[in-house]
Each structure stands twice: as structure tokens, then as C-alpha cells.
Amino acid sequence: MKFYQLSPEDRIKTLVGDDLLSPEDASALLTFRGLDDDIANNLIENQIGQFALPMGIVRNLAVNGRNYQVLMATEEPSVIAAANNGARIARLNGFVVASAPKRRLVTGEIVFGADSDQDADRIAQILRLNQDKIKAIADQAHPSILSYGGGLVEWQIECLRQAQPRGQVQVRERVQTWPREQAQPYEQIQGKSQLGGKYFVKLALHINTGDAMGANIVNTICEAVASASGSWVGRKALVAILTNRVDESQTVKASLEINPKTLKTKDLDGPSLARRIEKLSNLAFCDYDRAVTHNKGIMNGITASALATGNDTRALESAAHSYAAREGVYRPLSEWTVNEKGNLEGRLHMPLSLGTVGGATDSLPMAALAKRVSGAKSVGQFQCLLAALGLVQNLAALRALAGPGIQQGHMALHARSLAMAAGAQGAEISLVSNRLQDGDKSLERAKQILESVRARKNTETGETGKTGKKSEKGENNRNSEKGRKGE
């Protein structure tokens, strides 16, 4: 039997047999029934219960010459199946090539309100003159990260003005002031008073957080620097917090070259599919509606794996979509082209705000297990893995759209969800979902099929279906022809 045809228990046994899962992790998966009460109660506020999602696996995603096992938590049918299909195609063509920044920086911002251009100039100048103090305060605020090369790396000043109409922002200048050798002279800008609006001075801190996602580290440092710098400039900072925007220098890249023969489907040859995928990619660059859904397909896999590993999916999504709109127009995060050899080339370029240590990645048992199973040893390695996952997830979706369409496969898997929503349990789920494959796939029809399945079962067993008691007639005639009717 194929892996997806096995029971969950047999899938786990297979992974253990292939040395992809330790016996201890296998036991944890088989016995896990939710978080301990203490963990659940202390992880969030006002905790009253738990919310469960199924967790599945993408097997043998080949990245940079190595196969990885990726756990994903999602409620959406077909996402994991599509990711496995994309991973299979990637293996047929070698592996996904991916790269991440050697040094991961997370940015925090400390913003002061200013009364005028002149006031903004004054605040910026004071901050610039205190650059050595800023570095020292940042180091003192979170000294533990210094031991592994982390901490404040550089910082910048930006003088901002809210221009009219509301929402348009004029960046007056950006002055980099740390490290000292990169400092630029501070210059006054002429004609500033002609635009009107509101004035701000932003101190942006770029902090190496190591393998941690870094929100708490950055916020701690920002608040310490804000407290001290407020006394220098004579006013309290308006805000001191990280930004979920990721700088261009911190983005992750993944690429894959595909022989079109490995793309062919039952009804369409590989080269034709490759050209149609290229057309779909081109469409996403000129059609806003398509671009949004194109990127949603990429995030299907990335977000599911981030959730399984205890990462902040909201930070991940906000960074990705802000990057897609960085040029003022929403663009796709990946591009597919047919090269001069006739091969299909896919390239993905995006931010991935992730961590592999700290927070929920360690405190949630299944998140810690998912990290172990992945085998990623650093945040950079994990970023490469998820970039590759996003690319093959995108490939599988575009291949389906360019070929038979997504509904044929998606709705076949969705039938199981409909069966469960109708109330099917145990063996009933397969019986109802199989009958749903032909005809209308709706909740109402699923309920009708379930009623029919249970009525048939009651006839065969002689049970009433309401009380669970056996009828006298059914009991007396269970070996008769009438009692076997419907088998």
C-alpha cells in the first residue's frame, strides 16, 4: 500500500522503520491527546479549552541535496497531498536550491513625535550624538544574546512627515549612524514647511536575534533604548516595538528547474503544461486578483509548517504580503518561466519570519517534535526548507490549474470533511465520502447518504438505529434470506 493509504498508526510505524522518526517521538504522536492543563492555562490568557488541528507530513522534500520530512498542521483538505506531489516532482528533477541570509536581523522602531521640522531636526541630531550610548544600552538590555554573536548591529534615523492627503508619507531622510564608520553627515532639508502635516523621528534598530524569531528580544531592547533616549530628547517615545516588515537583505530564495516530461498528466503533455504554467505566472504579474490567490497557494504550505512548529503565523503572513506589495502594487512571490532548454524554472523570493528556539517552539510538545523531525539545525536551514515547501506547493497548485483544474482532486478530499460534518463516524466516513464522489458534493447530500448508510446497517444487523435495541424479527431471521438483504 502507498503511504497515504495506510492508517495513521501504520504511517508512524513506516516512518520509524525508515529511521525518520524515533520510537520516543512515535510514542508521543500515538498518545498525544492535547496539552497539559498547566501549559494551556499559562500559554494564553482566559484559557477555557483547547482547539485541535490534524498534523500531517510531507515526505522527502529535497532541498540543497538533502531530504527533509516536514510536518504541517492545517484544516484544509488537499494542501498536504499537493505538497507531497510537488515534492515528488522536485525529487525527479534533483532538488530545490535555497538560500537564506547568513545573519538574521530583526528590526525594531522607536518613534518620537515632533512639533515641527526644526523640532524633528533637533531630536534626530541628539540621537545621532548618542550613538555609543544606544549601543551600550541595547547590550545591557539583553546581554545573553551577545554570547552567540547577537545583539544590536546597526541603527538608523528617519525623519517622517505625514503629508496630505492622509496616508501618504514623505520620508525626509535616512541617516545611518551605527556602526560609526558607516555614519553619514546629517543634512538639513530645505523647503520642508511647505507641505504641512505631522512630524515624526524614527530610530530603527537592526538586531541579530540568532535562531530565535526575536520579538521579545527586540521589544526588550527597544523599550530600554526608548526609556533612555526619551530623557535625552525631553519627551517620551510614542512607540517602541519591533516591525514585522522584513528588509530586502533578509529575504530567502528558492529555485527549481524542471524537465517538462515530469509534469505530464493523463490529458496533457509536459511541454504544454510547462507553457501553461508560465502563462499563469505571467497573469499573476498583471492581474491583482490572480496574484493574491497565487500567493495564498504558496502560504498554504509555509503557514501550515510554521503553525506545526509553534511559529507566529501572523508575523509570517504580514511580512510576506507586505513584501509582495513593496513596489506599491501587489505582486506574486514566485515566478515560473520556460527557459531556452524548454525546462520550466521556478523562483521564489520572500521574507520568512521564523524561529527555531524559544517561545511556543519549545513549550508546545508537538511543535518541539515537528522541529526534531524536520532535522533543521538552524533558523537559516529552516527558512530554506520552508521556502522550498512554498515553491513546490505553488508548483502543484499551478500544475493542477493548468491541467485538470483543482476541484477534481480537492473535492474528492473535501468529501471526507463533508461526511464528518454530516455526523459520520468511523467506517461511515469512507462509506459516505466514497458515495459523494459521484454527483453533488454538498452537506445536505452527505446527510442523506449517511441516513441511507445507517438505515442499511440497521437492516443488516436488525437494530432500530434509534434505541440501539435489536428487533425481534431481525434477531429471529438474521440467518434467513430476508435478514441478509442488502449485503
Coordinates of N, CA and C in Angstrom, one line a residue, residues 29-167:
L29 N 3.4 10.8 19.4 CA 2.4 11.1 18.4 C 1.1 10.2 18.7
L30 N 1.4 8.9 19.0 CA 0.3 8.0 19.2 C -0.5 8.2 20.5
T31 N 0.2 8.8 21.5 CA -0.5 9.0 22.8 C -1.0 10.5 23.1
F32 N -0.6 11.4 22.2 CA -0.9 12.8 22.5 C -2.4 13.0 22.4
R33 N -2.9 13.6 23.4 CA -4.4 13.9 23.5 C -4.6 15.4 23.8
G34 N -3.7 16.2 23.6 CA -3.8 17.6 24.0 C -2.8 18.1 24.9
L35 N -2.7 19.4 25.1 CA -1.8 20.0 26.0 C -2.1 19.7 27.5
D36 N -1.1 19.6 28.3 CA -1.3 19.6 29.8 C -2.1 20.8 30.2
D37 N -2.9 20.6 31.2 CA -3.7 21.8 31.7 C -2.8 23.0 32.1
D38 N -1.7 22.7 32.7 CA -0.8 23.8 33.1 C -0.3 24.6 32.0
I39 N 0.2 23.8 30.9 CA 0.7 24.5 29.7 C -0.4 25.4 29.1
A40 N -1.5 24.8 28.9 CA -2.6 25.5 28.2 C -3.0 26.7 29.0
N41 N -3.1 26.6 30.3 CA -3.6 27.7 31.1 C -2.6 28.9 31.2
N42 N -1.3 28.5 31.1 CA -0.2 29.5 31.2 C 0.3 30.1 29.9
L43 N -0.1 29.4 28.8 CA 0.3 29.9 27.5 C -0.4 31.1 27.0
I44 N -1.7 31.2 27.4 CA -2.5 32.4 26.9 C -3.3 32.9 28.1
E45 N -4.1 33.9 27.9 CA -5.0 34.4 28.9 C -6.4 33.9 28.8
N46 N -7.1 33.9 29.9 CA -8.5 33.5 29.9 C -8.8 32.1 29.2
Q47 N -7.9 31.2 29.4 CA -8.0 29.9 28.7 C -9.2 29.1 29.2
I48 N -10.0 28.6 28.3 CA -11.2 27.8 28.7 C -11.3 26.5 28.0
G49 N -10.4 26.2 27.1 CA -10.4 24.9 26.4 C -9.2 24.8 25.4
Q50 N -9.3 23.8 24.5 CA -8.2 23.6 23.6 C -8.9 23.4 22.2
F51 N -8.1 23.8 21.2 CA -8.5 23.7 19.8 C -7.6 22.8 19.0
A52 N -8.0 21.7 18.4 CA -7.1 20.8 17.8 C -7.2 20.9 16.3
L53 N -6.0 20.7 15.7 CA -5.9 20.6 14.2 C -5.2 19.3 13.9
P54 N -5.5 18.6 12.7 CA -4.7 17.5 12.3 C -3.3 17.9 11.9
M55 N -2.4 17.0 12.1 CA -1.0 17.3 11.6 C -0.6 16.1 10.7
G56 N -0.1 16.5 9.5 CA 0.3 15.6 8.5 C 1.8 15.8 8.1
I57 N 2.3 15.0 7.2 CA 3.7 15.0 6.8 C 3.9 15.1 5.3
V58 N 4.9 15.9 4.9 CA 5.4 15.9 3.6 C 6.7 15.2 3.6
R59 N 6.7 14.1 2.8 CA 7.9 13.2 2.9 C 8.9 13.6 1.8
N60 N 10.2 13.5 2.3 CA 11.3 13.6 1.4 C 11.3 14.9 0.5
L61 N 11.2 16.0 1.1 CA 11.3 17.3 0.3 C 12.8 17.5 0.2
A62 N 13.3 17.5 -1.1 CA 14.7 17.6 -1.4 C 15.1 19.0 -1.5
V63 N 16.0 19.4 -0.6 CA 16.5 20.8 -0.5 C 18.0 20.8 -0.4
N64 N 18.6 21.5 -1.3 CA 20.1 21.6 -1.2 C 20.8 20.2 -1.0
G65 N 20.3 19.2 -1.7 CA 20.9 17.9 -1.7 C 20.5 17.0 -0.6
R66 N 19.6 17.4 0.2 CA 19.2 16.5 1.4 C 17.7 16.4 1.4
N67 N 17.2 15.3 1.8 CA 15.7 15.0 2.0 C 15.3 15.4 3.4
Y68 N 14.2 16.2 3.5 CA 13.6 16.6 4.8 C 12.2 16.1 4.9
Q69 N 11.8 15.8 6.2 CA 10.4 15.4 6.5 C 9.8 16.7 7.1
V70 N 8.7 17.1 6.6 CA 8.1 18.4 7.0 C 6.7 18.1 7.6
L71 N 6.5 18.5 8.8 CA 5.2 18.3 9.5 C 4.4 19.6 9.2
M72 N 3.1 19.4 9.0 CA 2.2 20.5 8.7 C 0.9 20.4 9.4
A73 N 0.4 21.5 10.0 CA -0.9 21.5 10.7 C -1.8 22.3 9.9
T74 N -2.9 21.7 9.5 CA -3.9 22.5 8.7 C -5.3 21.8 8.7
E75 N -6.3 22.6 8.5 CA -7.7 22.1 8.4 C -8.1 21.9 7.0
E76 N -7.3 22.3 6.0 CA -7.7 22.4 4.6 C -7.3 21.1 3.9
P77 N -8.3 20.4 3.3 CA -8.0 19.2 2.5 C -7.2 19.5 1.3
S78 N -6.4 18.6 0.8 CA -5.6 18.7 -0.4 C -4.3 19.4 -0.3
V79 N -4.1 20.2 0.8 CA -2.9 21.0 0.9 C -1.7 20.1 1.1
I80 N -1.8 19.1 2.0 CA -0.6 18.2 2.2 C -0.4 17.3 1.0
A81 N -1.5 16.8 0.4 CA -1.4 16.0 -0.8 C -0.7 16.7 -1.9
A82 N -1.0 18.0 -2.1 CA -0.4 18.8 -3.1 C 1.1 19.0 -2.8
A83 N 1.4 19.3 -1.6 CA 2.8 19.5 -1.2 C 3.6 18.2 -1.4
N84 N 3.1 17.1 -1.1 CA 3.8 15.8 -1.4 C 3.9 15.6 -2.9
N85 N 2.9 16.0 -3.7 CA 3.0 15.9 -5.1 C 4.1 16.8 -5.7
G86 N 4.1 18.0 -5.2 CA 5.2 18.9 -5.6 C 6.6 18.5 -5.2
A87 N 6.7 17.9 -4.0 CA 8.0 17.4 -3.5 C 8.4 16.2 -4.4
R88 N 7.5 15.4 -4.8 CA 7.8 14.2 -5.7 C 8.4 14.8 -7.1
I89 N 7.8 15.8 -7.6 CA 8.3 16.3 -8.9 C 9.7 16.9 -8.7
A90 N 9.9 17.6 -7.5 CA 11.2 18.2 -7.3 C 12.3 17.1 -7.2
R91 N 11.9 16.0 -6.6 CA 12.9 14.9 -6.5 C 13.3 14.3 -7.9
L92 N 12.3 14.3 -8.7 CA 12.5 13.8 -10.1 C 13.5 14.7 -10.9
N93 N 13.6 15.9 -10.4 CA 14.5 16.9 -11.1 C 15.7 17.3 -10.2
G94 N 16.0 16.5 -9.2 CA 17.1 16.8 -8.3 C 16.7 17.3 -7.0
F95 N 16.8 18.6 -6.8 CA 16.3 19.2 -5.5 C 16.1 20.7 -5.7
V96 N 15.4 21.2 -4.7 CA 15.2 22.7 -4.7 C 16.5 23.3 -4.1
V97 N 17.0 24.3 -4.8 CA 18.2 25.1 -4.3 C 17.6 26.3 -3.6
A98 N 18.1 26.4 -2.3 CA 17.5 27.5 -1.5 C 18.7 28.2 -0.7
S99 N 18.5 29.5 -0.4 CA 19.5 30.2 0.4 C 18.8 31.2 1.3
A100 N 19.4 31.4 2.5 CA 18.9 32.3 3.5 C 20.0 33.2 3.9
P101 N 19.7 34.4 4.5 CA 20.7 35.3 5.0 C 21.7 34.6 6.0
K102 N 22.9 34.8 5.9 CA 23.9 34.3 6.9 C 23.7 34.9 8.3
R103 N 23.2 36.1 8.3 CA 23.0 36.8 9.6 C 21.5 37.3 9.6
R104 N 20.7 36.8 10.5 CA 19.3 37.2 10.5 C 19.1 38.4 11.4
L105 N 18.6 39.5 10.8 CA 18.3 40.7 11.6 C 16.8 41.0 11.7
V106 N 16.4 41.4 12.9 CA 15.0 41.8 13.1 C 15.1 43.3 13.5
T107 N 14.1 44.0 12.9 CA 14.1 45.5 13.1 C 13.1 45.9 14.2
G108 N 13.5 46.8 15.0 CA 12.6 47.5 16.0 C 12.6 49.0 15.7
E109 N 11.5 49.6 16.1 CA 11.5 51.1 15.8 C 11.0 51.8 17.1
I110 N 11.8 52.9 17.4 CA 11.4 53.8 18.4 C 11.1 55.1 17.8
V111 N 9.9 55.6 18.0 CA 9.4 56.8 17.3 C 9.0 57.9 18.3
F112 N 9.5 59.1 18.0 CA 9.2 60.3 18.7 C 8.3 61.2 17.9
G113 N 7.3 61.8 18.5 CA 6.6 62.8 17.8 C 7.3 64.1 17.9
A114 N 7.2 64.9 16.8 CA 7.9 66.2 16.7 C 6.9 67.3 16.4
D115 N 7.1 68.5 16.9 CA 6.2 69.6 16.7 C 6.4 70.3 15.4
S116 N 7.5 70.2 14.8 CA 7.9 70.9 13.6 C 9.1 70.3 12.9
D117 N 9.4 70.8 11.7 CA 10.6 70.3 11.1 C 11.9 70.6 11.9
Q118 N 11.9 71.8 12.5 CA 13.0 72.1 13.4 C 13.1 71.2 14.6
D119 N 12.0 70.9 15.2 CA 12.0 70.0 16.3 C 12.4 68.6 15.9
A120 N 12.0 68.2 14.8 CA 12.5 66.9 14.3 C 14.0 66.9 14.0
D121 N 14.5 68.0 13.5 CA 15.9 68.1 13.3 C 16.7 68.0 14.6
R122 N 16.1 68.6 15.6 CA 16.8 68.6 17.0 C 16.8 67.2 17.6
I123 N 15.7 66.5 17.5 CA 15.6 65.2 18.1 C 16.6 64.2 17.3
A124 N 16.6 64.3 16.0 CA 17.5 63.4 15.2 C 19.0 63.7 15.5
Q125 N 19.3 65.0 15.7 CA 20.7 65.3 16.0 C 21.1 64.8 17.4
I126 N 20.2 64.9 18.4 CA 20.5 64.4 19.7 C 20.7 62.8 19.6
L127 N 19.9 62.1 18.9 CA 20.0 60.7 18.8 C 21.3 60.3 18.1
R128 N 21.7 61.1 17.1 CA 22.9 60.8 16.4 C 24.2 61.0 17.3
L129 N 24.1 62.0 18.1 CA 25.3 62.3 19.0 C 25.4 61.3 20.1
N130 N 24.4 60.5 20.4 CA 24.4 59.5 21.5 C 24.5 58.0 21.0
Q131 N 25.1 57.9 19.8 CA 25.1 56.5 19.2 C 25.8 55.5 20.1
D132 N 26.9 55.9 20.8 CA 27.6 55.0 21.6 C 26.8 54.5 22.8
K133 N 26.0 55.5 23.4 CA 25.1 55.1 24.5 C 24.0 54.2 24.0
I134 N 23.5 54.4 22.8 CA 22.5 53.5 22.3 C 23.0 52.1 22.2
K135 N 24.1 51.9 21.7 CA 24.7 50.5 21.6 C 24.9 49.9 23.0
A136 N 25.4 50.7 23.9 CA 25.7 50.1 25.3 C 24.4 49.8 26.0
I137 N 23.4 50.6 25.8 CA 22.1 50.3 26.5 C 21.4 49.1 25.9
A138 N 21.5 48.9 24.6 CA 21.0 47.7 23.9 C 21.7 46.5 24.4
D139 N 23.0 46.5 24.5 CA 23.7 45.3 25.0 C 23.3 45.0 26.5
Q140 N 23.1 46.0 27.3 CA 22.8 45.8 28.7 C 21.4 45.2 28.8
A141 N 20.5 45.6 27.9 CA 19.1 45.2 28.0 C 18.9 43.7 27.8
H142 N 19.7 43.1 27.0 CA 19.6 41.7 26.7 C 21.0 41.1 26.5
P143 N 21.8 41.0 27.6 CA 23.2 40.6 27.4 C 23.4 39.1 27.0
S144 N 22.4 38.2 27.2 CA 22.6 36.8 26.9 C 22.8 36.6 25.4
I145 N 22.2 37.4 24.5 CA 22.4 37.2 23.1 C 23.7 37.6 22.6
L146 N 24.5 38.3 23.4 CA 25.9 38.7 23.0 C 26.8 37.5 22.9
S147 N 26.5 36.5 23.7 CA 27.4 35.3 23.8 C 27.4 34.5 22.5
Y148 N 26.3 34.6 21.7 CA 26.3 33.8 20.5 C 26.3 34.8 19.3
G149 N 26.9 35.9 19.5 CA 27.1 36.9 18.3 C 25.9 37.7 18.0
G150 N 24.9 37.7 18.9 CA 23.7 38.5 18.6 C 23.8 39.9 19.2
G151 N 22.7 40.6 19.1 CA 22.7 42.0 19.6 C 22.5 43.0 18.5
L152 N 22.5 44.3 19.0 CA 22.4 45.4 18.0 C 23.5 45.5 17.1
V153 N 23.2 45.5 15.8 CA 24.2 45.5 14.7 C 24.3 46.9 14.1
E154 N 23.2 47.5 13.8 CA 23.3 48.9 13.3 C 22.0 49.6 13.6
W155 N 22.0 50.9 13.4 CA 20.7 51.6 13.6 C 20.6 52.8 12.7
Q156 N 19.4 53.3 12.5 CA 19.2 54.4 11.5 C 18.2 55.4 12.1
I157 N 18.3 56.6 11.6 CA 17.3 57.7 11.9 C 16.5 58.0 10.6
E158 N 15.2 58.1 10.8 CA 14.4 58.6 9.7 C 13.5 59.7 10.2
C159 N 13.5 60.8 9.5 CA 12.6 61.9 9.8 C 11.4 61.8 8.9
L160 N 10.2 61.6 9.4 CA 9.0 61.3 8.7 C 8.0 62.4 8.8
R161 N 7.2 62.6 7.7 CA 6.1 63.6 7.8 C 4.9 63.0 7.1
Q162 N 3.8 63.1 7.8 CA 2.5 62.7 7.2 C 2.0 63.8 6.3
A163 N 2.1 63.6 5.0 CA 1.7 64.6 4.0 C 0.2 64.5 3.8
Q164 N -0.4 65.4 3.0 CA -1.8 65.3 2.6 C -1.8 64.8 1.2
P165 N -2.8 64.0 0.8 CA -3.9 63.5 1.7 C -3.4 62.5 2.7
R166 N -4.2 62.2 3.7 CA -3.9 61.4 4.8 C -3.5 60.0 4.3
G167 N -2.4 59.5 4.8 CA -1.9 58.2 4.4 C -0.7 58.2 3.6

